[in-house]
mmCIF file of C-alpha atoms in Angstrom:
data_model
loop_
_atom_site.group_PDB
_atom_site.id
_atom_site.type_symbol
_atom_site.label_atom_id
_atom_site.label_comp_id
_atom_site.label_asym_id
_atom_site.label_seq_id
_atom_site.Cartn_x
_atom_site.Cartn_y
_atom_site.Cartn_z
ATOM 1 C CA GLU A 1 90.319 104.232 102.813
ATOM 2 C CA ALA A 2 93.556 105.818 103.941
ATOM 3 C CA ASP A 3 93.286 108.559 106.559
ATOM 4 C CA ILE A 4 94.995 111.282 104.627
ATOM 5 C CA TYR A 5 93.273 114.535 103.839
ATOM 6 C CA GLN A 6 93.883 117.398 101.483
ATOM 7 C CA THR A 7 92.280 120.812 101.379
ATOM 8 C CA PRO A 8 91.110 122.511 99.357
ATOM 9 C CA ARG A 9 90.019 119.938 96.784
ATOM 10 C CA TYR A 10 89.713 122.590 94.086
ATOM 11 C CA LEU A 11 91.235 126.051 93.945
ATOM 12 C CA VAL A 12 90.989 128.768 91.299
ATOM 13 C CA ILE A 13 93.241 131.713 91.966
ATOM 14 C CA GLY A 14 94.797 134.672 90.186
ATOM 15 C CA THR A 15 98.415 135.080 89.203
ATOM 16 C CA GLY A 16 100.685 136.403 91.929
ATOM 17 C CA LYS A 17 98.660 135.135 94.876
ATOM 18 C CA LYS A 18 100.224 133.179 97.693
ATOM 19 C CA ILE A 19 98.592 129.817 98.300
ATOM 20 C CA THR A 20 99.007 126.975 100.763
ATOM 21 C CA LEU A 21 97.801 123.471 100.040
ATOM 22 C CA GLU A 22 97.084 121.517 103.190
ATOM 23 C CA CYS A 23 97.821 117.852 103.794
ATOM 24 C CA SER A 24 97.184 115.951 107.005
ATOM 25 C CA GLN A 25 97.333 112.281 107.945
ATOM 26 C CA THR A 26 96.159 110.477 111.047
ATOM 27 C CA MET A 27 98.108 107.255 110.537
ATOM 28 C CA GLY A 28 101.196 108.378 112.436
ATOM 29 C CA HIS A 29 103.341 107.974 109.343
ATOM 30 C CA ASP A 30 106.775 109.542 109.406
ATOM 31 C CA LYS A 31 107.306 109.901 105.662
ATOM 32 C CA MET A 32 105.223 112.274 103.597
ATOM 33 C CA TYR A 33 105.343 113.257 99.943
ATOM 34 C CA TRP A 34 104.010 115.782 97.461
ATOM 35 C CA TYR A 35 103.488 114.835 93.834
ATOM 36 C CA GLN A 36 102.500 116.988 90.902
ATOM 37 C CA GLN A 37 100.345 115.255 88.339
ATOM 38 C CA ASP A 38 100.363 116.866 84.918
ATOM 39 C CA PRO A 39 97.610 116.740 82.285
ATOM 40 C CA GLY A 40 99.266 113.689 80.759
ATOM 41 C CA MET A 41 98.636 112.066 84.143
ATOM 42 C CA GLU A 42 102.295 111.308 84.856
ATOM 43 C CA LEU A 43 103.294 111.691 88.517
ATOM 44 C CA HIS A 44 106.298 113.778 89.514
ATOM 45 C CA LEU A 45 107.706 113.807 93.046
ATOM 46 C CA ILE A 46 108.331 117.423 94.062
ATOM 47 C CA HIS A 47 108.943 117.216 97.839
ATOM 48 C CA TYR A 48 109.254 114.632 100.581
ATOM 49 C CA SER A 49 109.933 114.446 104.268
ATOM 50 C CA TYR A 50 111.307 111.728 106.558
ATOM 51 C CA GLY A 51 109.808 113.302 109.672
ATOM 52 C CA VAL A 52 109.512 116.473 111.705
ATOM 53 C CA ASN A 53 111.915 119.196 110.548
ATOM 54 C CA SER A 54 112.987 117.099 107.554
ATOM 55 C CA THR A 55 112.241 118.276 104.012
ATOM 56 C CA GLU A 56 113.847 117.215 100.750
ATOM 57 C CA LYS A 57 113.377 118.239 97.144
ATOM 58 C CA GLY A 58 112.041 115.607 94.824
ATOM 59 C CA ASP A 59 112.861 114.617 91.293
ATOM 60 C CA LEU A 60 111.035 117.493 89.616
ATOM 61 C CA SER A 61 112.159 121.032 90.308
ATOM 62 C CA SER A 62 109.369 123.065 91.834
ATOM 63 C CA GLU A 63 108.981 126.666 92.923
ATOM 64 C CA SER A 64 106.886 125.513 95.862
ATOM 65 C CA THR A 65 108.152 125.059 99.418
ATOM 66 C CA VAL A 66 107.095 122.717 102.197
ATOM 67 C CA SER A 67 107.386 122.529 105.957
ATOM 68 C CA ARG A 68 107.070 119.735 108.511
ATOM 69 C CA ILE A 69 106.538 121.124 111.963
ATOM 70 C CA ARG A 70 104.185 118.352 113.071
ATOM 71 C CA THR A 71 104.231 114.690 112.111
ATOM 72 C CA GLU A 72 100.698 114.741 110.795
ATOM 73 C CA HIS A 73 100.897 117.949 108.778
ATOM 74 C CA PHE A 74 102.825 118.660 105.544
ATOM 75 C CA PRO A 75 101.658 121.868 103.858
ATOM 76 C CA LEU A 76 102.866 123.037 100.460
ATOM 77 C CA THR A 77 103.168 126.757 99.711
ATOM 78 C CA LEU A 78 103.452 128.725 96.509
ATOM 79 C CA GLU A 79 104.585 132.287 97.258
ATOM 80 C CA SER A 80 103.431 133.664 93.918
ATOM 81 C CA ALA A 81 101.165 131.486 91.824
ATOM 82 C CA ARG A 82 101.569 131.416 88.045
ATOM 83 C CA PRO A 83 99.559 129.734 85.283
ATOM 84 C CA SER A 84 102.398 127.220 84.890
ATOM 85 C CA HIS A 85 101.543 125.969 88.403
ATOM 86 C CA THR A 86 98.154 124.773 87.200
ATOM 87 C CA SER A 87 98.088 121.073 87.986
ATOM 88 C CA GLN A 88 96.807 118.454 90.368
ATOM 89 C CA TYR A 89 98.805 118.095 93.583
ATOM 90 C CA LEU A 90 98.751 114.776 95.441
ATOM 91 C CA CYS A 91 99.947 114.221 98.982
ATOM 92 C CA ALA A 92 100.984 110.793 100.272
ATOM 93 C CA SER A 93 102.436 109.207 103.379
ATOM 94 C CA SER A 94 104.183 105.997 104.401
ATOM 95 C CA GLU A 95 105.835 104.432 107.421
ATOM 96 C CA LEU A 96 109.532 104.837 108.088
ATOM 97 C CA GLY A 97 112.088 102.225 108.956
ATOM 98 C CA VAL A 98 110.036 99.071 108.555
ATOM 99 C CA GLY A 99 111.703 97.711 105.433
ATOM 100 C CA PRO A 100 109.805 97.338 102.193
ATOM 101 C CA GLU A 101 106.482 97.530 103.981
ATOM 102 C CA GLY A 102 107.330 101.143 104.641
ATOM 103 C CA GLU A 103 107.341 101.897 100.964
ATOM 104 C CA THR A 104 103.603 101.450 100.543
ATOM 105 C CA GLN A 105 102.379 104.982 100.069
ATOM 106 C CA TYR A 106 98.845 106.078 100.858
ATOM 107 C CA PHE A 107 97.429 109.008 98.951
ATOM 108 C CA GLY A 108 95.074 111.828 99.693
ATOM 109 C CA PRO A 109 92.309 112.809 97.254
ATOM 110 C CA GLY A 110 94.366 115.586 95.659
ATOM 111 C CA THR A 111 94.020 119.321 95.115
ATOM 112 C CA ARG A 112 93.252 120.538 91.641
ATOM 113 C CA LEU A 113 94.767 124.000 91.196
ATOM 114 C CA LEU A 114 93.946 126.433 88.413
ATOM 115 C CA VAL A 115 95.928 129.661 88.216
ATOM 116 C CA LEU A 116 94.452 132.293 85.935
ATOM 117 C CA ALA B 1 119.436 103.045 87.385
ATOM 118 C CA GLN B 2 115.964 101.989 88.387
ATOM 119 C CA SER B 3 113.075 102.397 86.007
ATOM 120 C CA VAL B 4 109.566 101.179 85.426
ATOM 121 C CA ALA B 5 107.669 101.164 82.161
ATOM 122 C CA GLN B 6 104.031 100.813 81.231
ATOM 123 C CA PRO B 7 104.138 100.233 77.489
ATOM 124 C CA GLU B 8 100.446 100.854 76.836
ATOM 125 C CA ASP B 9 98.833 104.258 77.246
ATOM 126 C CA GLN B 10 95.391 102.698 77.022
ATOM 127 C CA VAL B 11 93.881 99.240 77.232
ATOM 128 C CA ASN B 12 90.394 98.532 75.968
ATOM 129 C CA VAL B 13 88.489 95.440 77.046
ATOM 130 C CA ALA B 14 84.894 94.279 76.944
ATOM 131 C CA GLU B 15 83.062 93.711 80.207
ATOM 132 C CA GLY B 16 83.373 90.115 81.324
ATOM 133 C CA ASN B 17 86.611 89.516 79.452
ATOM 134 C CA PRO B 18 89.948 89.066 81.192
ATOM 135 C CA LEU B 19 92.182 92.105 81.395
ATOM 136 C CA THR B 20 95.922 92.600 81.577
ATOM 137 C CA VAL B 21 97.770 95.843 82.225
ATOM 138 C CA LYS B 22 101.474 95.525 81.557
ATOM 139 C CA CYS B 23 104.427 96.701 83.602
ATOM 140 C CA THR B 24 108.134 96.034 83.208
ATOM 141 C CA TYR B 25 110.933 97.145 85.470
ATOM 142 C CA SER B 26 114.669 97.521 85.727
ATOM 143 C CA VAL B 27 116.501 97.398 89.059
ATOM 144 C CA SER B 28 119.869 96.196 90.278
ATOM 145 C CA GLY B 29 118.693 94.625 93.534
ATOM 146 C CA ASN B 30 115.466 93.039 94.718
ATOM 147 C CA PRO B 31 112.410 94.813 93.342
ATOM 148 C CA TYR B 32 109.462 95.917 95.410
ATOM 149 C CA LEU B 33 106.577 96.392 93.000
ATOM 150 C CA PHE B 34 103.229 98.068 93.492
ATOM 151 C CA TRP B 35 100.029 98.696 91.613
ATOM 152 C CA TYR B 36 97.825 101.707 92.259
ATOM 153 C CA VAL B 37 94.513 102.747 90.723
ATOM 154 C CA GLN B 38 93.245 106.287 90.236
ATOM 155 C CA TYR B 39 89.585 107.048 89.597
ATOM 156 C CA PRO B 40 88.614 110.436 88.112
ATOM 157 C CA ASN B 41 89.195 113.378 90.458
ATOM 158 C CA ARG B 42 90.600 111.101 93.154
ATOM 159 C CA GLY B 43 93.975 110.261 94.612
ATOM 160 C CA LEU B 44 95.754 106.974 94.042
ATOM 161 C CA GLN B 45 94.484 103.873 95.808
ATOM 162 C CA PHE B 46 96.844 101.046 96.703
ATOM 163 C CA LEU B 47 95.855 97.772 95.002
ATOM 164 C CA LEU B 48 98.617 95.281 95.733
ATOM 165 C CA LYS B 49 102.343 94.817 96.122
ATOM 166 C CA TYR B 50 105.074 92.265 95.612
ATOM 167 C CA ILE B 51 107.873 92.147 98.171
ATOM 168 C CA THR B 52 109.023 88.536 98.150
ATOM 169 C CA GLY B 53 107.594 85.048 98.063
ATOM 170 C CA ASP B 54 104.768 83.821 95.882
ATOM 171 C CA ASN B 55 104.947 85.235 92.379
ATOM 172 C CA LEU B 56 101.173 85.627 92.172
ATOM 173 C CA VAL B 57 99.965 88.442 94.356
ATOM 174 C CA LYS B 58 96.297 88.962 95.107
ATOM 175 C CA GLY B 59 94.956 92.412 95.812
ATOM 176 C CA SER B 60 91.828 94.480 96.171
ATOM 177 C CA TYR B 61 88.725 94.326 93.936
ATOM 178 C CA GLY B 62 89.636 90.934 92.462
ATOM 179 C CA PHE B 63 92.895 92.101 90.923
ATOM 180 C CA GLU B 64 96.065 90.072 90.955
ATOM 181 C CA ALA B 65 99.542 90.539 89.578
ATOM 182 C CA GLU B 66 102.166 88.107 88.442
ATOM 183 C CA PHE B 67 105.811 88.762 89.188
ATOM 184 C CA ASN B 68 108.137 87.329 86.561
ATOM 185 C CA LYS B 69 111.793 87.776 87.382
ATOM 186 C CA SER B 70 113.153 86.422 84.094
ATOM 187 C CA GLN B 71 110.991 88.794 82.065
ATOM 188 C CA THR B 72 111.289 91.615 84.638
ATOM 189 C CA SER B 73 107.558 92.085 84.495
ATOM 190 C CA PHE B 74 104.737 92.641 86.949
ATOM 191 C CA HIS B 75 101.521 92.556 84.933
ATOM 192 C CA LEU B 76 98.199 93.351 86.545
ATOM 193 C CA LYS B 77 95.359 90.969 85.774
ATOM 194 C CA LYS B 78 91.714 90.323 86.441
ATOM 195 C CA PRO B 79 89.756 87.313 85.179
ATOM 196 C CA SER B 80 86.556 89.228 84.402
ATOM 197 C CA ALA B 81 86.528 92.986 83.835
ATOM 198 C CA LEU B 82 83.815 95.285 85.139
ATOM 199 C CA VAL B 83 82.812 98.655 83.721
ATOM 200 C CA SER B 84 83.615 100.082 87.167
ATOM 201 C CA ASP B 85 87.245 98.968 86.714
ATOM 202 C CA SER B 86 87.687 101.765 84.173
ATOM 203 C CA ALA B 87 90.372 104.000 85.644
ATOM 204 C CA LEU B 88 94.027 104.968 85.418
ATOM 205 C CA TYR B 89 96.458 102.330 86.667
ATOM 206 C CA PHE B 90 99.989 103.014 87.850
ATOM 207 C CA CYS B 91 102.782 100.544 88.371
ATOM 208 C CA ALA B 92 105.505 101.607 90.826
ATOM 209 C CA LEU B 93 108.959 100.342 91.764
ATOM 210 C CA GLY B 94 110.587 100.631 95.148
ATOM 211 C CA GLY B 95 113.592 99.102 96.843
ATOM 212 C CA GLY B 96 116.188 101.633 95.812
ATOM 213 C CA ALA B 97 118.691 103.400 98.002
ATOM 214 C CA THR B 98 116.488 106.433 98.442
ATOM 215 C CA ASN B 99 113.387 104.438 99.417
ATOM 216 C CA LYS B 100 111.309 106.454 96.995
ATOM 217 C CA LEU B 101 108.756 104.944 94.678
ATOM 218 C CA ILE B 102 109.259 105.325 90.950
ATOM 219 C CA PHE B 103 105.955 105.466 89.141
ATOM 220 C CA GLY B 104 105.218 104.400 85.595
ATOM 221 C CA THR B 105 103.459 106.747 83.211
ATOM 222 C CA GLY B 106 100.071 105.158 83.817
ATOM 223 C CA THR B 107 97.711 103.061 81.687
ATOM 224 C CA LEU B 108 94.137 104.076 81.110
ATOM 225 C CA LEU B 109 91.852 101.050 81.293
ATOM 226 C CA ALA B 110 88.555 101.388 79.472
ATOM 227 C CA VAL B 111 86.006 98.616 79.977
ATOM 228 C CA GLN B 112 83.146 98.692 77.499
ATOM 229 C CA PRO B 113 79.712 97.353 78.505
#
């Protein structure tokens, strides 16, 4: 089992609320990622980070924001939740700068978000 | 441009029979290929990867995958399916300039007892 944790696992919240999804890893990985998984189960990369103070937008446009103040922590924030944000959010991490081995990503258990 | 395709949305197989989950890819350089499995209400678990070398890669839970450069394929296989293998399987492609993984759309494997 990979040592990557996400909280909460499930969240039901009303429209307009601010929410933060937590992701932490204890593997010392530099790279971290957030994916959104839609009901069709396809994965979409929404944010990634190469290390502390590095954040990049992914392939799918998202209204969420991320921060990377500590290596092990990569929280995702939605300032004002909407029903369209209802989805499963998966966090992952991998090593940096070790060639193709560094591309093996390890995933957390996910947060299932429902916005009413 | 890099891409990965999983042509089957669902694969059905009887317990004890061999299973194959298909994956094809397109990349300009050397491909790094991965298989992940996702059980209900869980994150993705890494199964195996191909970087270089032997075309037959062995992974977790008795799974293996065969890299075929001429057919640009990386099919996941298991000689004898178990009901507990029922899950969603993702193929992924790495090795691009951005070092990001490109995931396929997923294949739901259903193993009937």
